[in-house]
C-alpha cells in the first residue's frame, strides 16, 4: 500500500506520552494533525505564490509527509482547490480515507519531483502488471462473465488499439500470456511522458484496479469512474449478481475503490 499523507495521521491507540513529548513543540500544522488526529484549523484555502499556488491551513502552507510544501503550478488551481476542499470537509476527527487528492499529490511531490530514480523504479514496477493484467485473462464460462467481459473489457482493448496502435494479447482461461517487448516498451514510454502528478494518479489507478490498462484508461480520461470501477470489479460483481452482496463488506469496498479511481481521474483536471 502506498505510503500517503493520509496514512501518516496517527491513530490515538498508537500514541504514547513519549510520542507527544517528542513531537513538541510542533514543527507545523501537519505534524500537529498527525499527532492529535483531530481538526484544529478553522479554514483551508489556496494562496497565490506567483507562478505557483499553495494549499494552506489558517494561512500556513500544508506540508507533505517528507516536509515539502504542498504547492502546485498555477495552472493546476482546480486541483489545489479540491485539496483545500478535502481539508475543509473534515469534521472533528481526521479521516484519512477522505483525503485521497491530498495523498495523491503528496506522493507526486515526495516520490517523483526531482527524483528520476523513483520515477523509473515505479514505471518498471507498474509495467510488470501488463503480464498479469486481469483484462488479458478472460474466462469462457459462465455466460454471465463472458458477456460482461465483452461489454466492459473488450472496449478497453479496442481503445488501446485505436489510440496507440497496439495489439494486446489475451488468454482464454489461466494460460500465461506475455505481451510483446515492443508493446511493453511503447506503453512504458507513454507512462514515462506523464507529469509527476499524472504518474502518481496512474500508480494509484493501476494498483486500485489491479490493471495497467484500466489505470491508463482512467488517467487518460477514457473511462468514467463508474465504468472503471465496473471493469476492475467484474468478477466480484458477477459473484454478487449470483450470490448476493455481503453487507458492510462489498459496499464499503465499493466506495473506497471509487474514491481512489475518482482522485486518479481528476488529478489532471485543467492541465
mmCIF file of C-alpha atoms in Angstrom:
data_model
loop_
_atom_site.group_PDB
_atom_site.id
_atom_site.type_symbol
_atom_site.label_atom_id
_atom_site.label_comp_id
_atom_site.label_asym_id
_atom_site.label_seq_id
_atom_site.Cartn_x
_atom_site.Cartn_y
_atom_site.Cartn_z
ATOM 1 C CA UNK A 1 0.000 0.000 0.000
ATOM 2 C CA UNK A 2 1.183 3.475 -0.845
ATOM 3 C CA UNK A 3 2.678 5.469 1.976
ATOM 4 C CA UNK A 4 0.495 8.513 1.639
ATOM 5 C CA UNK A 5 -0.002 11.659 3.571
ATOM 6 C CA UNK A 6 -3.308 10.421 4.867
ATOM 7 C CA UNK A 7 -1.935 7.142 6.190
ATOM 8 C CA UNK A 8 0.607 9.019 8.304
ATOM 9 C CA UNK A 9 -2.068 10.540 10.512
ATOM 10 C CA UNK A 10 -1.579 8.620 13.747
ATOM 11 C CA UNK A 11 -4.445 6.874 15.484
ATOM 12 C CA UNK A 12 -4.981 7.521 19.201
ATOM 13 C CA UNK A 13 -4.285 3.877 20.036
ATOM 14 C CA UNK A 14 -0.705 4.224 18.781
ATOM 15 C CA UNK A 15 0.108 7.395 20.691
ATOM 16 C CA UNK A 16 2.100 7.358 23.893
ATOM 17 C CA UNK A 17 3.178 10.019 26.356
ATOM 18 C CA UNK A 18 6.650 9.815 24.856
ATOM 19 C CA UNK A 19 5.331 10.370 21.348
ATOM 20 C CA UNK A 20 3.624 13.566 22.490
ATOM 21 C CA UNK A 21 6.809 14.691 24.233
ATOM 22 C CA UNK A 22 8.953 14.106 21.172
ATOM 23 C CA UNK A 23 6.533 15.960 18.953
ATOM 24 C CA UNK A 24 6.515 19.168 20.983
ATOM 25 C CA UNK A 25 6.911 21.865 20.047
ATOM 26 C CA UNK A 26 5.066 21.165 16.810
ATOM 27 C CA UNK A 27 7.057 21.954 13.679
ATOM 28 C CA UNK A 28 3.999 22.680 11.550
ATOM 29 C CA UNK A 29 0.295 22.078 11.264
ATOM 30 C CA UNK A 30 0.646 18.701 9.598
ATOM 31 C CA UNK A 31 2.773 17.439 12.483
ATOM 32 C CA UNK A 32 0.038 18.574 14.823
ATOM 33 C CA UNK A 33 -2.596 16.749 12.778
ATOM 34 C CA UNK A 34 -0.507 13.574 12.706
ATOM 35 C CA UNK A 35 -0.210 13.508 16.482
ATOM 36 C CA UNK A 36 -3.722 14.521 17.517
ATOM 37 C CA UNK A 37 -5.789 13.089 14.669
ATOM 38 C CA UNK A 38 -8.153 15.974 15.346
ATOM 39 C CA UNK A 39 -9.201 19.035 13.414
ATOM 40 C CA UNK A 40 -7.569 22.138 14.877
ATOM 41 C CA UNK A 41 -7.728 24.588 11.953
ATOM 42 C CA UNK A 42 -10.581 26.901 11.070
ATOM 43 C CA UNK A 43 -10.198 27.162 7.321
ATOM 44 C CA UNK A 44 -8.259 25.596 4.452
ATOM 45 C CA UNK A 45 -7.637 27.768 1.412
ATOM 46 C CA UNK A 46 -5.363 28.367 -1.566
ATOM 47 C CA UNK A 47 -2.655 31.026 -1.566
ATOM 48 C CA UNK A 48 -1.248 32.686 -4.683
ATOM 49 C CA UNK A 49 2.557 32.427 -4.854
ATOM 50 C CA UNK A 50 3.022 33.944 -8.290
ATOM 51 C CA UNK A 51 3.617 31.087 -10.708
ATOM 52 C CA UNK A 52 2.503 28.542 -8.089
ATOM 53 C CA UNK A 53 -0.287 28.136 -5.545
ATOM 54 C CA UNK A 54 -0.108 26.676 -2.040
ATOM 55 C CA UNK A 55 -2.746 24.858 -0.015
ATOM 56 C CA UNK A 56 -2.908 26.442 3.423
ATOM 57 C CA UNK A 57 -4.472 25.767 6.811
ATOM 58 C CA UNK A 58 -5.260 29.060 8.541
ATOM 59 C CA UNK A 59 -2.769 30.773 6.253
ATOM 60 C CA UNK A 60 0.127 28.371 6.778
ATOM 61 C CA UNK A 61 1.264 26.151 3.903
ATOM 62 C CA UNK A 62 0.379 22.489 4.243
ATOM 63 C CA UNK A 63 3.380 20.138 4.300
ATOM 64 C CA UNK A 64 3.782 16.656 2.828
ATOM 65 C CA UNK A 65 4.972 13.705 4.955
ATOM 66 C CA UNK A 66 8.542 14.451 3.827
ATOM 67 C CA UNK A 67 8.193 18.056 4.925
ATOM 68 C CA UNK A 68 7.875 19.589 1.451
ATOM 69 C CA UNK A 69 5.461 22.490 0.911
ATOM 70 C CA UNK A 70 2.281 21.314 -0.786
ATOM 71 C CA UNK A 71 2.349 23.675 -3.744
ATOM 72 C CA UNK A 72 1.255 23.284 -7.350
ATOM 73 C CA UNK A 73 1.747 25.120 -10.648
ATOM 74 C CA UNK A 74 -0.783 27.914 -11.034
ATOM 75 C CA UNK A 75 -2.483 26.163 -13.950
ATOM 76 C CA UNK A 76 -3.463 23.422 -11.503
ATOM 77 C CA UNK A 77 -5.532 25.764 -9.345
ATOM 78 C CA UNK A 78 -8.532 23.427 -9.622
ATOM 79 C CA UNK A 79 -6.503 20.631 -8.066
ATOM 80 C CA UNK A 80 -5.370 22.882 -5.223
ATOM 81 C CA UNK A 81 -8.979 23.913 -4.585
ATOM 82 C CA UNK A 82 -10.036 20.256 -4.408
ATOM 83 C CA UNK A 83 -7.341 19.571 -1.824
ATOM 84 C CA UNK A 84 -8.426 22.561 0.237
ATOM 85 C CA UNK A 85 -11.973 21.239 -0.044
ATOM 86 C CA UNK A 86 -10.902 17.897 1.417
ATOM 87 C CA UNK A 87 -9.477 19.636 4.478
ATOM 88 C CA UNK A 88 -12.475 21.935 4.871
ATOM 89 C CA UNK A 89 -14.673 18.831 4.733
ATOM 90 C CA UNK A 90 -13.013 17.199 7.741
ATOM 91 C CA UNK A 91 -15.089 17.055 10.908
ATOM 92 C CA UNK A 92 -13.861 16.825 14.499
ATOM 93 C CA UNK A 93 -11.618 13.844 13.722
ATOM 94 C CA UNK A 94 -9.443 13.472 10.620
ATOM 95 C CA UNK A 95 -10.425 10.622 8.329
ATOM 96 C CA UNK A 96 -7.525 9.551 6.145
ATOM 97 C CA UNK A 97 -9.748 7.895 3.533
ATOM 98 C CA UNK A 98 -11.392 11.264 2.851
ATOM 99 C CA UNK A 99 -8.106 12.880 1.769
ATOM 100 C CA UNK A 100 -7.456 10.996 -1.497
ATOM 101 C CA UNK A 101 -6.395 14.010 -3.557
ATOM 102 C CA UNK A 102 -4.109 15.262 -0.805
ATOM 103 C CA UNK A 103 -2.290 11.946 -0.569
ATOM 104 C CA UNK A 104 -2.040 11.605 -4.361
ATOM 105 C CA UNK A 105 -0.357 14.993 -4.739
ATOM 106 C CA UNK A 106 1.880 14.399 -1.721
ATOM 107 C CA UNK A 107 3.031 11.148 -3.328
ATOM 108 C CA UNK A 108 3.903 13.048 -6.517
ATOM 109 C CA UNK A 109 5.866 15.693 -4.622
ATOM 110 C CA UNK A 110 7.720 13.373 -2.229
ATOM 111 C CA UNK A 111 8.184 10.406 -4.545
ATOM 112 C CA UNK A 112 8.679 11.789 -8.036
ATOM 113 C CA UNK A 113 9.521 15.505 -8.096
ATOM 114 C CA UNK A 114 13.209 15.794 -8.962
ATOM 115 C CA UNK A 115 13.600 12.059 -8.386
ATOM 116 C CA UNK A 116 14.209 10.331 -11.704
ATOM 117 C CA UNK A 117 15.261 7.098 -9.995
ATOM 118 C CA UNK A 118 11.995 6.988 -8.082
ATOM 119 C CA UNK A 119 10.046 7.575 -11.283
ATOM 120 C CA UNK A 120 11.872 4.823 -13.161
ATOM 121 C CA UNK A 121 11.507 2.305 -10.334
ATOM 122 C CA UNK A 122 7.776 2.981 -10.229
ATOM 123 C CA UNK A 123 7.486 2.765 -14.015
ATOM 124 C CA UNK A 124 9.288 -0.584 -14.106
ATOM 125 C CA UNK A 125 7.148 -1.959 -11.292
ATOM 126 C CA UNK A 126 3.889 -0.892 -12.910
ATOM 127 C CA UNK A 127 4.897 -2.147 -16.361
ATOM 128 C CA UNK A 128 5.114 -5.647 -14.886
ATOM 129 C CA UNK A 129 1.348 -5.512 -14.387
ATOM 130 C CA UNK A 130 0.942 -5.949 -18.140
ATOM 131 C CA UNK A 131 1.744 -9.668 -17.978
ATOM 132 C CA UNK A 132 -0.798 -10.261 -15.204
ATOM 133 C CA UNK A 133 -3.425 -7.714 -16.215
ATOM 134 C CA UNK A 134 -6.860 -9.135 -15.423
ATOM 135 C CA UNK A 135 -8.235 -7.869 -18.739
ATOM 136 C CA UNK A 136 -5.799 -10.166 -20.551
ATOM 137 C CA UNK A 137 -7.077 -13.293 -18.776
ATOM 138 C CA UNK A 138 -10.644 -13.864 -19.822
ATOM 139 C CA UNK A 139 -12.964 -16.723 -18.927
ATOM 140 C CA UNK A 140 -15.113 -18.750 -21.298
ATOM 141 C CA UNK A 141 -17.755 -19.532 -18.662
ATOM 142 C CA UNK A 142 -20.208 -18.849 -17.134
ATOM 143 C CA UNK A 143 -22.126 -16.974 -19.801
ATOM 144 C CA UNK A 144 -22.725 -14.007 -17.497
ATOM 145 C CA UNK A 145 -18.992 -13.320 -17.086
ATOM 146 C CA UNK A 146 -18.342 -13.840 -20.809
ATOM 147 C CA UNK A 147 -20.994 -11.235 -21.585
ATOM 148 C CA UNK A 148 -19.569 -8.831 -19.013
ATOM 149 C CA UNK A 149 -16.039 -9.198 -20.431
ATOM 150 C CA UNK A 150 -17.269 -8.316 -23.902
ATOM 151 C CA UNK A 151 -19.168 -5.320 -22.570
ATOM 152 C CA UNK A 152 -16.546 -3.873 -20.222
ATOM 153 C CA UNK A 153 -13.106 -5.276 -21.092
ATOM 154 C CA UNK A 154 -13.116 -5.572 -24.877
ATOM 155 C CA UNK A 155 -13.792 -1.822 -25.387
ATOM 156 C CA UNK A 156 -10.647 -1.036 -23.375
ATOM 157 C CA UNK A 157 -8.585 -3.333 -25.586
ATOM 158 C CA UNK A 158 -10.128 -1.675 -28.656
ATOM 159 C CA UNK A 159 -9.300 1.785 -27.271
ATOM 160 C CA UNK A 160 -5.630 0.821 -26.802
ATOM 161 C CA UNK A 161 -5.586 -0.430 -30.387
ATOM 162 C CA UNK A 162 -7.198 2.705 -31.831
ATOM 163 C CA UNK A 163 -5.431 5.238 -29.592
ATOM 164 C CA UNK A 164 -1.930 3.754 -29.601
ATOM 165 C CA UNK A 165 -1.939 1.186 -32.415
ATOM 166 C CA UNK A 166 -1.125 -1.648 -30.024
ATOM 167 C CA UNK A 167 -2.452 -5.198 -30.069
ATOM 168 C CA UNK A 168 -2.811 -6.634 -26.559
ATOM 169 C CA UNK A 169 -2.633 -10.402 -26.294
ATOM 170 C CA UNK A 170 -5.499 -12.092 -24.481
ATOM 171 C CA UNK A 171 -5.661 -15.590 -22.989
ATOM 172 C CA UNK A 172 -8.807 -17.632 -22.546
ATOM 173 C CA UNK A 173 -8.504 -19.238 -19.146
ATOM 174 C CA UNK A 174 -5.419 -19.356 -16.939
ATOM 175 C CA UNK A 175 -2.758 -19.937 -19.594
ATOM 176 C CA UNK A 176 0.040 -17.404 -19.117
ATOM 177 C CA UNK A 177 0.235 -14.707 -21.758
ATOM 178 C CA UNK A 178 3.217 -12.419 -22.164
ATOM 179 C CA UNK A 179 2.936 -9.167 -24.064
ATOM 180 C CA UNK A 180 5.452 -8.444 -26.823
ATOM 181 C CA UNK A 181 8.503 -6.450 -25.803
ATOM 182 C CA UNK A 182 7.716 -3.654 -28.252
ATOM 183 C CA UNK A 183 4.210 -3.327 -26.785
ATOM 184 C CA UNK A 184 5.623 -3.109 -23.265
ATOM 185 C CA UNK A 185 8.199 -0.538 -24.333
ATOM 186 C CA UNK A 186 5.595 1.618 -26.086
ATOM 187 C CA UNK A 187 3.307 1.627 -23.042
ATOM 188 C CA UNK A 188 6.302 2.227 -20.778
ATOM 189 C CA UNK A 189 7.199 5.286 -22.877
ATOM 190 C CA UNK A 190 3.617 6.583 -22.727
ATOM 191 C CA UNK A 191 3.613 6.464 -18.938
ATOM 192 C CA UNK A 192 7.170 7.823 -18.778
ATOM 193 C CA UNK A 193 5.992 11.007 -20.511
ATOM 194 C CA UNK A 194 3.469 11.705 -17.741
ATOM 195 C CA UNK A 195 3.947 14.531 -15.281
ATOM 196 C CA UNK A 196 4.704 13.680 -11.661
ATOM 197 C CA UNK A 197 1.067 14.120 -10.680
ATOM 198 C CA UNK A 198 -0.167 12.058 -13.631
ATOM 199 C CA UNK A 199 2.284 9.299 -12.700
ATOM 200 C CA UNK A 200 1.038 9.349 -9.111
ATOM 201 C CA UNK A 201 -2.525 9.129 -10.421
ATOM 202 C CA UNK A 202 -1.614 6.276 -12.765
ATOM 203 C CA UNK A 203 0.100 4.394 -9.959
ATOM 204 C CA UNK A 204 -2.985 4.726 -7.776
ATOM 205 C CA UNK A 205 -5.413 3.728 -10.514
ATOM 206 C CA UNK A 206 -3.319 0.722 -11.557
ATOM 207 C CA UNK A 207 -2.859 -0.584 -8.021
ATOM 208 C CA UNK A 208 -6.516 0.010 -7.179
ATOM 209 C CA UNK A 209 -7.842 -1.675 -10.323
ATOM 210 C CA UNK A 210 -5.013 -4.237 -10.394
ATOM 211 C CA UNK A 211 -4.784 -3.460 -14.086
ATOM 212 C CA UNK A 212 -2.287 -1.418 -16.101
ATOM 213 C CA UNK A 213 -4.784 -0.934 -18.916
ATOM 214 C CA UNK A 214 -7.648 0.224 -16.715
ATOM 215 C CA UNK A 215 -5.239 2.541 -14.913
ATOM 216 C CA UNK A 216 -4.133 4.061 -18.219
ATOM 217 C CA UNK A 217 -7.718 4.495 -19.416
ATOM 218 C CA UNK A 218 -8.615 6.270 -16.170
ATOM 219 C CA UNK A 219 -5.705 8.724 -16.218
ATOM 220 C CA UNK A 220 -6.230 9.449 -19.916
ATOM 221 C CA UNK A 221 -9.886 10.105 -19.040
ATOM 222 C CA UNK A 222 -11.190 7.466 -21.453
ATOM 223 C CA UNK A 223 -13.154 5.709 -18.712
ATOM 224 C CA UNK A 224 -15.543 7.289 -16.265
ATOM 225 C CA UNK A 225 -15.155 6.345 -12.601
ATOM 226 C CA UNK A 226 -18.249 4.144 -12.782
ATOM 227 C CA UNK A 227 -17.040 2.293 -15.885
ATOM 228 C CA UNK A 228 -13.529 1.887 -14.476
ATOM 229 C CA UNK A 229 -14.928 0.520 -11.214
ATOM 230 C CA UNK A 230 -17.132 -1.943 -13.076
ATOM 231 C CA UNK A 231 -14.219 -3.131 -15.237
ATOM 232 C CA UNK A 232 -11.985 -3.526 -12.178
ATOM 233 C CA UNK A 233 -14.627 -5.414 -10.170
ATOM 234 C CA UNK A 234 -16.062 -7.564 -12.968
ATOM 235 C CA UNK A 235 -15.675 -10.944 -11.279
ATOM 236 C CA UNK A 236 -16.818 -9.620 -7.896
ATOM 237 C CA UNK A 237 -19.902 -8.055 -9.473
ATOM 238 C CA UNK A 238 -20.717 -11.331 -11.216
ATOM 239 C CA UNK A 239 -20.499 -13.181 -7.898
ATOM 240 C CA UNK A 240 -22.699 -10.566 -6.224
ATOM 241 C CA UNK A 241 -25.225 -10.946 -9.027
ATOM 242 C CA UNK A 242 -25.378 -14.690 -8.466
ATOM 243 C CA UNK A 243 -24.906 -14.999 -4.694
ATOM 244 C CA UNK A 244 -25.787 -11.617 -3.256
ATOM 245 C CA UNK A 245 -23.880 -8.791 -1.580
ATOM 246 C CA UNK A 246 -22.121 -9.084 1.770
ATOM 247 C CA UNK A 247 -23.315 -6.087 3.787
ATOM 248 C CA UNK A 248 -20.573 -3.853 5.265
ATOM 249 C CA UNK A 249 -18.009 -5.569 3.059
ATOM 250 C CA UNK A 250 -18.785 -5.227 -0.623
ATOM 251 C CA UNK A 251 -20.456 -1.839 -0.176
ATOM 252 C CA UNK A 252 -17.573 -0.358 1.850
ATOM 253 C CA UNK A 253 -15.019 -1.693 -0.621
ATOM 254 C CA UNK A 254 -17.043 -0.260 -3.489
ATOM 255 C CA UNK A 255 -16.978 3.272 -2.111
ATOM 256 C CA UNK A 256 -13.261 3.107 -1.304
ATOM 257 C CA UNK A 257 -12.328 1.882 -4.782
ATOM 258 C CA UNK A 258 -14.479 4.539 -6.410
ATOM 259 C CA UNK A 259 -12.906 7.316 -4.348
ATOM 260 C CA UNK A 260 -9.418 6.142 -5.319
ATOM 261 C CA UNK A 261 -10.297 5.947 -9.014
ATOM 262 C CA UNK A 262 -12.061 9.315 -8.869
ATOM 263 C CA UNK A 263 -8.997 11.039 -7.416
ATOM 264 C CA UNK A 264 -6.831 9.485 -10.135
ATOM 265 C CA UNK A 265 -9.168 10.625 -12.890
ATOM 266 C CA UNK A 266 -9.439 14.164 -11.548
ATOM 267 C CA UNK A 267 -5.702 14.585 -10.989
ATOM 268 C CA UNK A 268 -5.022 16.122 -14.397
ATOM 269 C CA UNK A 269 -8.128 18.275 -14.419
ATOM 270 C CA UNK A 270 -7.366 21.578 -16.068
ATOM 271 C CA UNK A 271 -3.891 20.520 -17.203
#
